[in-house]
XYZ file of C-alpha atoms in Angstrom:
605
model
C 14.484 37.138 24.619
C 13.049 33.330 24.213
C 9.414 33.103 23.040
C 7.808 30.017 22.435
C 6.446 29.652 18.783
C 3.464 27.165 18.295
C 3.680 27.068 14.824
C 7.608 26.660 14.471
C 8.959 22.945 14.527
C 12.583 21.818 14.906
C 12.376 19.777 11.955
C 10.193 18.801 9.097
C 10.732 15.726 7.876
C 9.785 15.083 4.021
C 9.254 11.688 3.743
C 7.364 8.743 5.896
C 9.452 6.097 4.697
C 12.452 4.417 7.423
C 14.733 6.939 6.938
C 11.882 9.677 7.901
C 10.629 7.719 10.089
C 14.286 6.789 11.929
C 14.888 10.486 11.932
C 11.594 11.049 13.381
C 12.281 8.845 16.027
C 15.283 10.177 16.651
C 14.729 13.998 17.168
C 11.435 12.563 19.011
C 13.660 11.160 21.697
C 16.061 14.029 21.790
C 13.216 16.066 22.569
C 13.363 18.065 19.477
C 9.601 18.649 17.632
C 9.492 17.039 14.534
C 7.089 16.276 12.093
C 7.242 13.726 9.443
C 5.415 14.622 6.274
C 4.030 11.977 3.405
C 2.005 12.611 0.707
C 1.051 8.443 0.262
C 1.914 5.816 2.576
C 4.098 5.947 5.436
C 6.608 2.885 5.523
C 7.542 3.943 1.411
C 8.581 1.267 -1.141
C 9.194 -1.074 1.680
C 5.844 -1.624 2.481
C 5.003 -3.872 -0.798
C 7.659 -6.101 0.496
C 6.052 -9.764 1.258
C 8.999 -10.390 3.379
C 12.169 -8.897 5.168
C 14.846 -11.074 5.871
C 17.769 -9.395 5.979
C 17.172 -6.569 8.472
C 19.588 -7.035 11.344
C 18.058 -8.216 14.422
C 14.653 -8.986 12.631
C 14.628 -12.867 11.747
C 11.560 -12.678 9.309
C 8.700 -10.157 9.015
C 6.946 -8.072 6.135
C 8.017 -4.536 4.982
C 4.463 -3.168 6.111
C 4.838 -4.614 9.853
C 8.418 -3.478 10.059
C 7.521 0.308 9.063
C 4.860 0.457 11.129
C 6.609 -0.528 14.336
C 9.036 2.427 13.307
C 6.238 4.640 13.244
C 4.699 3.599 16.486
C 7.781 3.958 18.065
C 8.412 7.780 16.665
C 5.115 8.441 17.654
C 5.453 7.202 21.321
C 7.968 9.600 21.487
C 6.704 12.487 20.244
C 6.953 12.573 16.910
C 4.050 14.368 14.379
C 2.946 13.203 11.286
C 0.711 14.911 8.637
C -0.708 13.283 5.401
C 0.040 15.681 2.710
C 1.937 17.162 -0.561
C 5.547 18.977 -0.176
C 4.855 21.429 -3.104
C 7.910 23.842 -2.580
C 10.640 25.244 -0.253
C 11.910 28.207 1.246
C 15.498 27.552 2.727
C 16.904 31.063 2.991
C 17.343 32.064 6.381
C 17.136 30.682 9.970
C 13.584 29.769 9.515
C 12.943 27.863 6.222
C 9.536 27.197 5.013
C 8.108 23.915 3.769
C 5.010 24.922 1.819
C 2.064 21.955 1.532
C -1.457 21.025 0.312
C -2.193 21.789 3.518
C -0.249 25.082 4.533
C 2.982 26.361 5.027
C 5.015 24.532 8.264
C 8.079 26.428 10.329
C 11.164 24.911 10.872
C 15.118 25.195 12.189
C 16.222 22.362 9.821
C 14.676 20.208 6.498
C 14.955 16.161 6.225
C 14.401 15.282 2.483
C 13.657 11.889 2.471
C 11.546 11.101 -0.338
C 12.761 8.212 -1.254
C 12.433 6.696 -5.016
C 10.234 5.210 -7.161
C 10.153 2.638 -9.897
C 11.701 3.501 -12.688
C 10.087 2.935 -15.969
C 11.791 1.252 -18.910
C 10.164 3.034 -21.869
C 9.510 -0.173 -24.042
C 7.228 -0.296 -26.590
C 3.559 -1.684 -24.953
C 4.741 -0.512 -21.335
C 1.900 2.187 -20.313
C -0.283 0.567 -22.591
C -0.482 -3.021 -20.848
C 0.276 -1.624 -17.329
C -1.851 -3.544 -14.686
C -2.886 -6.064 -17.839
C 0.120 -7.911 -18.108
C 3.176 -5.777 -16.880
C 3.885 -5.223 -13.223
C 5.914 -4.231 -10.850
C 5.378 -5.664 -7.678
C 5.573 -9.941 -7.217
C 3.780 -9.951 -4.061
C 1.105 -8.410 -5.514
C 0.771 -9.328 -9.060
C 2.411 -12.712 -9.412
C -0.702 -15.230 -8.866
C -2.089 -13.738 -11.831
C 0.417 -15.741 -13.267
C -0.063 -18.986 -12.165
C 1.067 -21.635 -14.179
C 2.179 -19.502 -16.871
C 5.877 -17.890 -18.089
C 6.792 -14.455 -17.000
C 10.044 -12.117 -17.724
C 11.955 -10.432 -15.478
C 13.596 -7.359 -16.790
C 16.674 -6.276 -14.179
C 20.040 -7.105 -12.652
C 19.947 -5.567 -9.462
C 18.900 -7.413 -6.196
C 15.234 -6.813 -6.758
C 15.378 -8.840 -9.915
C 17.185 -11.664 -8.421
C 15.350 -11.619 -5.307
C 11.820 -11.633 -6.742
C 12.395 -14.411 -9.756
C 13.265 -16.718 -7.292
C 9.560 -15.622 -6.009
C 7.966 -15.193 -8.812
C 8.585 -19.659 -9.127
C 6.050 -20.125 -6.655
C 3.702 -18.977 -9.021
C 5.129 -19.498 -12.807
C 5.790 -22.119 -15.002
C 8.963 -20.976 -16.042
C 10.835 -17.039 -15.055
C 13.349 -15.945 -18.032
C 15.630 -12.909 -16.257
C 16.647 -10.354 -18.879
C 19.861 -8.835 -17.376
C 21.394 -5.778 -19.665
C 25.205 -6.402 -17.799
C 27.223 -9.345 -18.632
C 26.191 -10.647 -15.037
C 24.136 -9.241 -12.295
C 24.912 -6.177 -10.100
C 23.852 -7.473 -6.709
C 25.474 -9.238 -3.933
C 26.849 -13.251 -5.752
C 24.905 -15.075 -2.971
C 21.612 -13.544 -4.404
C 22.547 -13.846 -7.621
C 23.407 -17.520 -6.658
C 19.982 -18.646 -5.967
C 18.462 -17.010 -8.683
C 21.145 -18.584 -11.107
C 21.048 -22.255 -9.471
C 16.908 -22.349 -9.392
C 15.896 -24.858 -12.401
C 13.008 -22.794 -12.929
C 14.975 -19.818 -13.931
C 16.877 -19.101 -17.425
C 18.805 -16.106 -17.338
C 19.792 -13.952 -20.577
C 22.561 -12.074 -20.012
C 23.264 -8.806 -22.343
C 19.672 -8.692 -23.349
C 17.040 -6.208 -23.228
C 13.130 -6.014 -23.655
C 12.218 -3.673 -26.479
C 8.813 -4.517 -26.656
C 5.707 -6.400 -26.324
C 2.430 -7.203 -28.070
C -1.153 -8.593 -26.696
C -4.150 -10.665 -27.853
C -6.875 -12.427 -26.972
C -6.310 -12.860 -22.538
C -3.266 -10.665 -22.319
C 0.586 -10.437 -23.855
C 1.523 -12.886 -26.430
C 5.071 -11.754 -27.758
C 8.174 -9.945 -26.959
C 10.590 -8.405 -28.966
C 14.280 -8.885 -27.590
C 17.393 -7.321 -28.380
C 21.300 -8.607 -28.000
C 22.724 -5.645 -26.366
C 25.925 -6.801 -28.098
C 25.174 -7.401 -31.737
C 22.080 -5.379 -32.174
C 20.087 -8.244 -33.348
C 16.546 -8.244 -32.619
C 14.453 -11.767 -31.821
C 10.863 -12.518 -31.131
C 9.917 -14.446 -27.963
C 7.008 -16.878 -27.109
C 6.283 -18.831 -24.127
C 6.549 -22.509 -24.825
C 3.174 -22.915 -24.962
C 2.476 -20.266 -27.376
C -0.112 -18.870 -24.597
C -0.419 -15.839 -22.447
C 2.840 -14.339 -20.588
C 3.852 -11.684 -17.572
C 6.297 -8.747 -17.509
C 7.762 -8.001 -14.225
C 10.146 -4.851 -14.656
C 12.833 -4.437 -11.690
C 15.186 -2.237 -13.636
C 16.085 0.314 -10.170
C 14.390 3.134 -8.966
C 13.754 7.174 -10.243
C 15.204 9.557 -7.016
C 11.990 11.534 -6.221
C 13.410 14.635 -5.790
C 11.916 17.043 -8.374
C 10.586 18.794 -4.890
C 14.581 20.262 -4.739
C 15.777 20.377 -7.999
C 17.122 24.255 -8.270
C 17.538 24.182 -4.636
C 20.272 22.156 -3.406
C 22.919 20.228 -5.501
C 21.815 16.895 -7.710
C 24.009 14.839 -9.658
C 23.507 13.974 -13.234
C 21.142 11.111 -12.392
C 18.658 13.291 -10.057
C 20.261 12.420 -6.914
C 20.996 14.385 -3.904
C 24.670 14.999 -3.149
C 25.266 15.314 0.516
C 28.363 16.323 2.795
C 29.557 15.379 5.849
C 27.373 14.349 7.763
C 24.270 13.797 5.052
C 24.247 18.063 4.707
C 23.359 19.264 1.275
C 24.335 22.118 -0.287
C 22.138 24.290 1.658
C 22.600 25.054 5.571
C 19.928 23.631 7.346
C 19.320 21.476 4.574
C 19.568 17.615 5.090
C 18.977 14.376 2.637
C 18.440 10.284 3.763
C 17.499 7.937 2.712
C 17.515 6.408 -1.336
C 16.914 9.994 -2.550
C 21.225 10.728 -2.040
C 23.746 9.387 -3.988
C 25.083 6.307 -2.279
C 26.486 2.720 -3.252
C 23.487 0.708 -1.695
C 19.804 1.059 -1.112
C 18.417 -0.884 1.456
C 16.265 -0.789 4.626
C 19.370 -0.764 6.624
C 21.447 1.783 5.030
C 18.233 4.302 4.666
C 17.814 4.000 8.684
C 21.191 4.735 9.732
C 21.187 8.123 7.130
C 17.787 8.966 9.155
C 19.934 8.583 12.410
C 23.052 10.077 11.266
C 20.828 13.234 9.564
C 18.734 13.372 12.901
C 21.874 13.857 15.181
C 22.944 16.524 13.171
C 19.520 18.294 12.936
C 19.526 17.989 16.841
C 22.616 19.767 16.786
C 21.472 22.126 14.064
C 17.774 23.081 15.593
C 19.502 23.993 19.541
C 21.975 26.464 17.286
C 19.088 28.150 15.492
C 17.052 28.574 18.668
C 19.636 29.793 20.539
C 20.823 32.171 17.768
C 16.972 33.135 17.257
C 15.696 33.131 20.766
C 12.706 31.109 19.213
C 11.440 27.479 20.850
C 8.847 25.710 19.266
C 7.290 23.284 22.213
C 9.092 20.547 22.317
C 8.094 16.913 23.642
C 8.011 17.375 27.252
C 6.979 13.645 28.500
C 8.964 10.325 28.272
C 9.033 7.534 25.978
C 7.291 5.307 28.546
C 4.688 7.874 29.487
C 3.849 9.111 25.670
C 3.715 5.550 24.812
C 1.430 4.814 27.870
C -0.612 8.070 26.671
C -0.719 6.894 23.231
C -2.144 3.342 23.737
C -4.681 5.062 25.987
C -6.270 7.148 23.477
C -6.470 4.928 20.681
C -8.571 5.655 18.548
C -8.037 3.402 14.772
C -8.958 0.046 14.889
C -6.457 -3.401 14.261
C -2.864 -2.896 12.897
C -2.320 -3.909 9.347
C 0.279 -6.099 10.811
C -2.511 -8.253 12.772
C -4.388 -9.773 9.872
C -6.350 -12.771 10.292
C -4.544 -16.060 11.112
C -7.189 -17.376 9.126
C -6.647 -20.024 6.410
C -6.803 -18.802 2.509
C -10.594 -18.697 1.360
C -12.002 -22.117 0.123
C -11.613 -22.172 -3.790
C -14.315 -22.614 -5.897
C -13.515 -26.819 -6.031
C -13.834 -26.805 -2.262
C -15.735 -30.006 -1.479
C -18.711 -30.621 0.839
C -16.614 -31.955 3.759
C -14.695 -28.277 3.253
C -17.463 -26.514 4.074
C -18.929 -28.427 6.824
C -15.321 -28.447 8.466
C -15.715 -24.349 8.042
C -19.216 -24.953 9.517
C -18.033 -26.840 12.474
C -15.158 -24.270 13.741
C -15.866 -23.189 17.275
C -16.557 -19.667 18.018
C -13.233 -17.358 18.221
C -11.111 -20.102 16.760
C -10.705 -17.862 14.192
C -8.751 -15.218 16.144
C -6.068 -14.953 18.172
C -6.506 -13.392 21.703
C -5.126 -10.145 20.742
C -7.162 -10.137 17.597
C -10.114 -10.825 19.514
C -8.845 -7.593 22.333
C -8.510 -5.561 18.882
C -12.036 -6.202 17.699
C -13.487 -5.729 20.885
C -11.992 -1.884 21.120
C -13.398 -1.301 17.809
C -16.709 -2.182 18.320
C -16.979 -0.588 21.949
C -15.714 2.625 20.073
C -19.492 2.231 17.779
C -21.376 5.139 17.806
C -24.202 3.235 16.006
C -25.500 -0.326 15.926
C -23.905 -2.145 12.570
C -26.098 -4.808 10.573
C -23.601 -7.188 9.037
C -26.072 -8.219 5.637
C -25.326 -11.209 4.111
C -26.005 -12.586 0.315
C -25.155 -15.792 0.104
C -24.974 -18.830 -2.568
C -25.032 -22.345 -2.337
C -20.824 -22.834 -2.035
C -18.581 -23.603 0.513
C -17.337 -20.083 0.065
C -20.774 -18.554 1.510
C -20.380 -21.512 4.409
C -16.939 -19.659 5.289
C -18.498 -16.127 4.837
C -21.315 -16.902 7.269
C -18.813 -18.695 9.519
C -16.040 -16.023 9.836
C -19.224 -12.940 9.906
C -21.168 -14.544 12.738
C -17.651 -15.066 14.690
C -16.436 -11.776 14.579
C -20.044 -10.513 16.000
C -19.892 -13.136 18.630
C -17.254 -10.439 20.116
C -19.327 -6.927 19.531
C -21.259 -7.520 22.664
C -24.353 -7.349 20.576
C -23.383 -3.997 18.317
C -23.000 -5.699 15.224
C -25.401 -8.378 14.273
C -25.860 -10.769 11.125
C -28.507 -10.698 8.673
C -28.711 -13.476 5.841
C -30.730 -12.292 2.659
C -32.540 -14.908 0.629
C -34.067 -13.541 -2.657
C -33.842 -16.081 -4.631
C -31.300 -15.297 -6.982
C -30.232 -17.583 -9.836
C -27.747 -20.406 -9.280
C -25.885 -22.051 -11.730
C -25.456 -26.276 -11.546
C -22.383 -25.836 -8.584
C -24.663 -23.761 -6.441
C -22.496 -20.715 -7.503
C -25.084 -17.339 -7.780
C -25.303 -16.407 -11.497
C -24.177 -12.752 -12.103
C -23.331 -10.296 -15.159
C -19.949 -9.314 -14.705
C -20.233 -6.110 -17.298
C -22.647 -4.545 -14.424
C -22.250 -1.751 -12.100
C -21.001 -3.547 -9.038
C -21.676 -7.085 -9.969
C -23.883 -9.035 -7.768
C -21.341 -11.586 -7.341
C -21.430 -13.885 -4.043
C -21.000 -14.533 -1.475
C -21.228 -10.667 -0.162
C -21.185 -8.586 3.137
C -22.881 -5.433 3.390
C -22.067 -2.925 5.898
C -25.582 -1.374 7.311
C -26.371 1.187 10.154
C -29.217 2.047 11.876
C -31.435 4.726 10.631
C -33.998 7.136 12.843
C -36.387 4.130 12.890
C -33.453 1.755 14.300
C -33.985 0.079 11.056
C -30.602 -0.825 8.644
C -29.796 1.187 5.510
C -27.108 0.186 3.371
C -23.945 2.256 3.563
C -22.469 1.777 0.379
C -19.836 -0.541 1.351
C -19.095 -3.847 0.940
C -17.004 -7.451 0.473
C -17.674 -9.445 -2.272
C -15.584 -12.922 -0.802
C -14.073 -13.745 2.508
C -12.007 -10.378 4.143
C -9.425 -12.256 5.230
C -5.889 -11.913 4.761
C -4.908 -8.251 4.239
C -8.357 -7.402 4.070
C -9.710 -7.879 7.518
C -7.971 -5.056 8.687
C -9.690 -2.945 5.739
C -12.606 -4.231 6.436
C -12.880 -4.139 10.427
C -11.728 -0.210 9.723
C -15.192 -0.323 7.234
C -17.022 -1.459 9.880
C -15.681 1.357 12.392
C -15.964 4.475 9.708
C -19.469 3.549 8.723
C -20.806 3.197 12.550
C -18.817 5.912 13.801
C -17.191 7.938 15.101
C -14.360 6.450 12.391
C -10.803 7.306 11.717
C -9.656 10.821 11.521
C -9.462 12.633 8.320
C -8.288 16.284 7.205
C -10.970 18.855 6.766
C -10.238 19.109 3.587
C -10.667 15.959 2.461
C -13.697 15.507 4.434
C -15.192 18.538 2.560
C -14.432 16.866 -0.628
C -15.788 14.008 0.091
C -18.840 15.044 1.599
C -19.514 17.292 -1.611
C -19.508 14.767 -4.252
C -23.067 14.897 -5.784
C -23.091 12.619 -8.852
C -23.719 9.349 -7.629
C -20.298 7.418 -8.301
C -19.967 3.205 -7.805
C -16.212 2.368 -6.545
C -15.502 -0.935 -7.718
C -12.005 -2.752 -5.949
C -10.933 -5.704 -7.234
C -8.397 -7.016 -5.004
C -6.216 -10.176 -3.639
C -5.928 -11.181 -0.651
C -2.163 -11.644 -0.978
C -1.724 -7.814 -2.187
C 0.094 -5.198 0.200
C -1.323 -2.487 -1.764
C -4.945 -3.123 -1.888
C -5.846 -2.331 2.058
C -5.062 1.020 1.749
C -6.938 1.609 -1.270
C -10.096 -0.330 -0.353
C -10.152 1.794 2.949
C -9.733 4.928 1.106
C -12.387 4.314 -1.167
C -14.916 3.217 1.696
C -14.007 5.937 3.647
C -15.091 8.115 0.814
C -18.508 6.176 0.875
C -18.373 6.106 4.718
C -19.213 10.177 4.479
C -21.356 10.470 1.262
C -24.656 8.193 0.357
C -24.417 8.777 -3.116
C -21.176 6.840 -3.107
C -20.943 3.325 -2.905
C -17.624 1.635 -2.544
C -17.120 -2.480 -2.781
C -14.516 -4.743 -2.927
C -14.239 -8.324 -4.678
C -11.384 -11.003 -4.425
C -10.871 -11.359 -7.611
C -9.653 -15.262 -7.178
C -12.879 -16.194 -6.585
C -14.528 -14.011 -9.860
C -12.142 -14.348 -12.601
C -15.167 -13.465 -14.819
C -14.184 -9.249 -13.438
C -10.854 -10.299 -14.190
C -11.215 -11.500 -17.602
C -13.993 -8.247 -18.507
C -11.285 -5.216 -17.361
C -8.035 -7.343 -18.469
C -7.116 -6.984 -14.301
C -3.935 -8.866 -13.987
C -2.805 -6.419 -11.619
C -4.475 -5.797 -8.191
C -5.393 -3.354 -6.833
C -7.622 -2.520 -10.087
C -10.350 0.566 -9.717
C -13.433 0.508 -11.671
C -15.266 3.924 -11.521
C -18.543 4.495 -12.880
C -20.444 7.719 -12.946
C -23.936 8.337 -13.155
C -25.159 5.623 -11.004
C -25.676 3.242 -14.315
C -23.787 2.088 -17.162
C -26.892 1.704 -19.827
C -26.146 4.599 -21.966
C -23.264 6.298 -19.853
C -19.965 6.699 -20.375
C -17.586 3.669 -19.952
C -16.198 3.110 -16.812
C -12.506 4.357 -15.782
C -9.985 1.930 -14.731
C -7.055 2.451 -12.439
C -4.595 0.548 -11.453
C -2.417 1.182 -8.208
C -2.403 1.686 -4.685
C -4.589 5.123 -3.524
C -4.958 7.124 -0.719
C -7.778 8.970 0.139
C -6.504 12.230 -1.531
C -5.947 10.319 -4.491
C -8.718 8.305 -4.935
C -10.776 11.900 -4.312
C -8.532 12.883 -7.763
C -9.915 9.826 -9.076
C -13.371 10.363 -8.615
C -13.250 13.963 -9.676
C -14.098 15.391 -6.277
């Protein structure tokens, strides 16, 4: 007899990155339920990609964008997601069990697809001087470097690809390769090896480094062929960066002891991407396979989904069980979809805005920002994304701004009283003037060893209370949000007038029962892929507790917060506890991109 189970699902995918998502899509369209499962980011490693170049049919665009259009389209067809933890599996049976932070899921059929991380060297000053003068990601990290030397530690195509990079931004890139030549493709190894910028040291490995005063100053290198060990300085005998692209670490400790790994960790498939286990399916840059790109992970997603398709109809049949499968098209779910929106701007539609004036802007600068004509700023579909964010405002939002005497605060007040030209009078502008210090530029004068610096210029997010009067929420932008940020900070502006984005139970209960009043202090670029997400995750923190405050500072424009947590990595989290730092503890510092789970461990919640 067939009984329809609403808690069974075809397939659980494990994994949000493009081969989850692919397979998503896939066994959406089919008809099959599916729900993709990721305990971070959907989109994966991809997403800290400044730019995609080489995905067929795609001339140009970022990792980010490119995920997210995968997503959309999964989800226009039916596809489920869930933010949280794989923590173990049951695969026995006709019915395996995925168990979760979140509860045990039902399916027919299992998609690992949990991709890999980046794998850590193990050199001597590595953990100690991560996020403070070794990275891992160019887009993010590589302006901290302007002007100076960095290394680049790897072979493979992300080392080629990202020294060539990295030259916007350095003086000079040295490539340690441990081969006798690289192990990518010769046309990226080409431009890496033709670019007068770049020396590369072939046979040569990084066994340590050492730091002083403003960051590393030495490196210890070794001649993979004669042992001998040398000591390396830049040229100008000043500070220096570490980029390591030495491959990625398979994450699949989830199903190690379940299905068959080889000796490296990675997932041996069959046929057609089958592990060892019935039922049992891997994609994606988890299995063992001769390249690891966006392209090859999609077509495993497709290739595992077909199979799963196949796989699911046999175990329903056999079982007489149907979960409840998709029942609309692709053209109605997506019609349904873009009808209940409910989150604010894509990440992919940042700002066309220009870069934030530097510091040396001149006067003419500023009264050039001054002179822009409203909703020159944004583009008509920016300007149709804003406006369905502030309809959706439960409250009226107070837009409070602290200014100084810069062309920076001129751009602030500029791109602020802009975007609430478009709220049809929900949000409104405030300008504070208390008189704080100024130094000889007109700068504002502010002790960067406080507890959420007053540097300026600065936005505060306020709300209405009983009285109609505003209240502070707790978050705010120290800079322009432009760039990546306007997205994170549009979303601030929705979460703290309501109704905001969705977020588990859980998490809401953990957020809601912090007590110990706990500053959240971002420092962030505006360049950085990574830093959205972990801004918004802090603020939505704040956005449900008042004794949390959450704020974010470009650090371009206030290298003093640089210089006073040794940031040369973005994003970098500054916790403090207590609600002062006379007398308390001293503040933690993170490093990293965070969801809201993980910024919850942070905080201790």
């Amino acid at each position: 007899m067939t009984q329809t189970n609403n808690n069974l699902y075809d397939v659980v995918v494990i994994g949000g990155g493009p081969a989850g998502l692919t397979a998503g899509l896939y066994l959406a369209r089919a008809r099959y339920r599916v729900l993709v499962l990721e305990k971070d980011d959907f989109g994966g490693q991809i997403t800290i990609t400044n730019e995609v170049v080489n995905y067929p049919g795609v001339g140009r665009t970022t990792g980010r964008a490119l995920t997210q259009t995968m997503r959309q389209q999964a989800k226009d067809f039916g596809a489920e997601f869930m933010t949280a933890e794989a923590t173990g599996l049951e695969v026995d049976g006709d019915v395996k069990t995925v168990h979760t932070s979140r509860g045990d899921l039902k399916a027919f059929g299992i998609l690992i697809a949990t991709g890999a991380s980046p794998r850590k060297l193990g050199f001597e000053g590595e953990a100690e001087y991560a996020g403070r003068g070794v990275a891992y990601c160019a887009t993010c990290d590589g302006e901290f470097f302007t002007g100076k030397e960095v290394l680049v530690v790897g072979g493979g195509f992300a080392a080629a690809e990202e020294s060539v990079f990295l030259t916007k931004y350095a003086s000079k890139v040295t490539v340690l390769v441990r081969e006798a030549d690289f192990t990518c493709d010769a046309s990226v190894a080409a431009e890496t090896k033709n670019n007068p910028k770049i020396e590369v040291r072939y046979r040569t490995e990084l066994q340590g480094v050492t730091a002083g005063q403003g960051g590393l100053r030495s490196a210890t290198l070794r001649n993979a062929d004669t042992g001998e060990t040398t000591e390396w300085k830049p040229a100008d005998d000043g500070t220096f960066g570490v980029f390591v692209f030495a491959g990625y670490v398979p994450a699949t400790s989830l199903v190690r002891g379940v299905v068959e790994l080889d000796d490296h960790g990675y997932v041996v498939t069959h046929d057609y991407l089958q592990t060892s286990v019935p039922g049992v399916y891997a994609a994606g840059d988890l299995r063992v396979k001769n390249l690891r790109q966006v392209v090859t992970a999609t077509a495993d997603g497709a290739i595992a989904a077909v199979e799963l398709e196949r796989y699911a109809k046999q175990m329903s049949e056999k079982t007489g069980l149907v979960p409840p499968r998709p029942t609309t098209s692709a053209y109605e779910q997506a019609e349904a979809a873009a009808a209940a929106a409910a989150s604010g701007p894509s990440a992919a539609g940042t700002t066309p805005s220009p870069a934030p004036a530097r510091r040396s802007a001149d006067e003419a600068a500023a009264k050039a920002q001054q002179a822009r004509k409203p909703g020159e700023l944004f583009s008509d579909a920016i300007k149709q994304q804003l406006k369905m964010v502030f309809g959706r405002l439960a409250r009226p939002v107070t837009l409070s701004l602290e200014l100084d005497d810069t062309p920076l605060s001129a751009e602030l007040q500029g791109f602020v009283n802009e975007m609430a030209a478009l709220s049809d009078g929900k949000v409104s502008v405030a300008v504070s003037s208390d008189g704080t210090q100024l130094d000889d530029s007109g700068r504002a004068v502010f002790d960067p060893a406080g507890v959420l610096p007053d540097a300026r210029p600065c936005v505060r997010i306020c709300v209405a209370d009983a009285d109609g009067k505003p209240q502070p929420t707790g978050l705010a932008f120290h800079g322009v949000p432009s760039g990546h940020e306007f997205n994170s900070f549009v979303l601030g502006i929705y979460n703290a007038g309501g109704p905001g984005q969705p977020i588990d139970d859980d998490l809401r209960e953990r957020a809601t029962a912090i007590a110990e009043p706990t500053d959240v202090m971002i420092l962030v670029s505006l360049t950085c892929t990574m830093c959205p997400e972990t801004v918004l995750s802090a603020q939505r923190i704040a956005s449900l507790n008042p004794s949390v405050r959450a704020e974010a500072y470009d650090i371009s424009h206030f290298p003093e917060l640089r210089d006073q947590y040794g940031a040369m990595s973005v994003p970098c989290i500054v916790i403090n506890r207590g609600g002062a730092a006379d007398g308390g503890a001293a503040p933690q510092v993170e490093f990293g991109k965070k969801s809201v789970a993980q910024m919850l461990d942070l905080i201790g919640a």
